[in-house]
C-alpha cells in the first residue's frame, strides 16, 4: 500500500521547526537552552532559589534601558546634563526609561547581595561549586563598579562631588592608590576627559565583563545543578557515580579490604 502523504499540520510543524533543527545540527544551542530550562531541580527548593534569576532579570532590564539611553545621551561635559534633561522631559516615556535604569541599578545590587547571602547560608559555595562562587563574587564587584561609573554620567552637582569623594577614597589605597586616582580622574582632578572615560567603562568594558561572567556562571549552574537546602534529604545537584580507583591506588584499596 502507498504511504499516506503527511497532513498539512505536520508539514507546517516541519517547516516551522526546520530553522531550529538547522541551528541545532550546526551549533547545539537548542539542546543547550533546553537542558538549561528543563533541568532537574530538588523538590524542596524555596523562593530563595529564585534570587539569582531575579538578579539576571534586573541586569537584562539595565542592559535594555541602558541601550535606549545611550541613543540620546551625549558624553560631553558641556552637553551631558542637557541631554539628560532632554531624555527626561522631552522624549516619550523618557522619564520612565531613565527611572527604570536609575533605580534598577540599586535593585540589581540588592538582589545580588540577597542571592549571595542565600548561597552562603545554604553552604552552596562548597565543593564542587567553588568556581561558581568565585564568578558570583566577581559579578557583584562588576555590578558595583557599574553603579559607580554610572553615577557621574548625569554631570550634575551631586554626581560630580560624589565622584570626587569616590576617587579620593580610591587614592588612599596603598601602592596603587595614587595611580588609580590619576586613571579614574584622567588627570590630577576631574576634567573634560573624565566623563568620556567613565562612559566607555560604563557602557563597554564593564558590561562586556559582566556578560562573560554571567555566561560562565549560568553554565556552571546548569552543569553542577541546583543545590538543595541544608535540611533537604535529597542530594545537592546531580547524582555522581563514584570514581573507580586505578593503578597503585587500586592495589592499596584491594590490600586494605575496602570495597
PDB file of N, CA and C in Angstrom, residues 91 249 257:
ATOM      1  N   UNK A  91      11.449  63.390  25.578  1.00  0.00           N
ATOM      2  CA  UNK A  91      11.223  62.128  24.884  1.00  0.00           C
ATOM      3  C   UNK A  91       9.999  61.410  25.443  1.00  0.00           C
ATOM      4  N   UNK A 249      46.688   3.108  43.478  1.00  0.00           N
ATOM      5  CA  UNK A 249      45.613   3.335  44.438  1.00  0.00           C
ATOM      6  C   UNK A 249      44.676   2.121  44.497  1.00  0.00           C
ATOM      7  N   UNK A 257      41.232  -4.169  51.941  1.00  0.00           N
ATOM      8  CA  UNK A 257      39.945  -4.827  52.074  1.00  0.00           C
ATOM      9  C   UNK A 257      38.773  -3.895  51.961  1.00  0.00           C
TER      10      UNK A 257
END
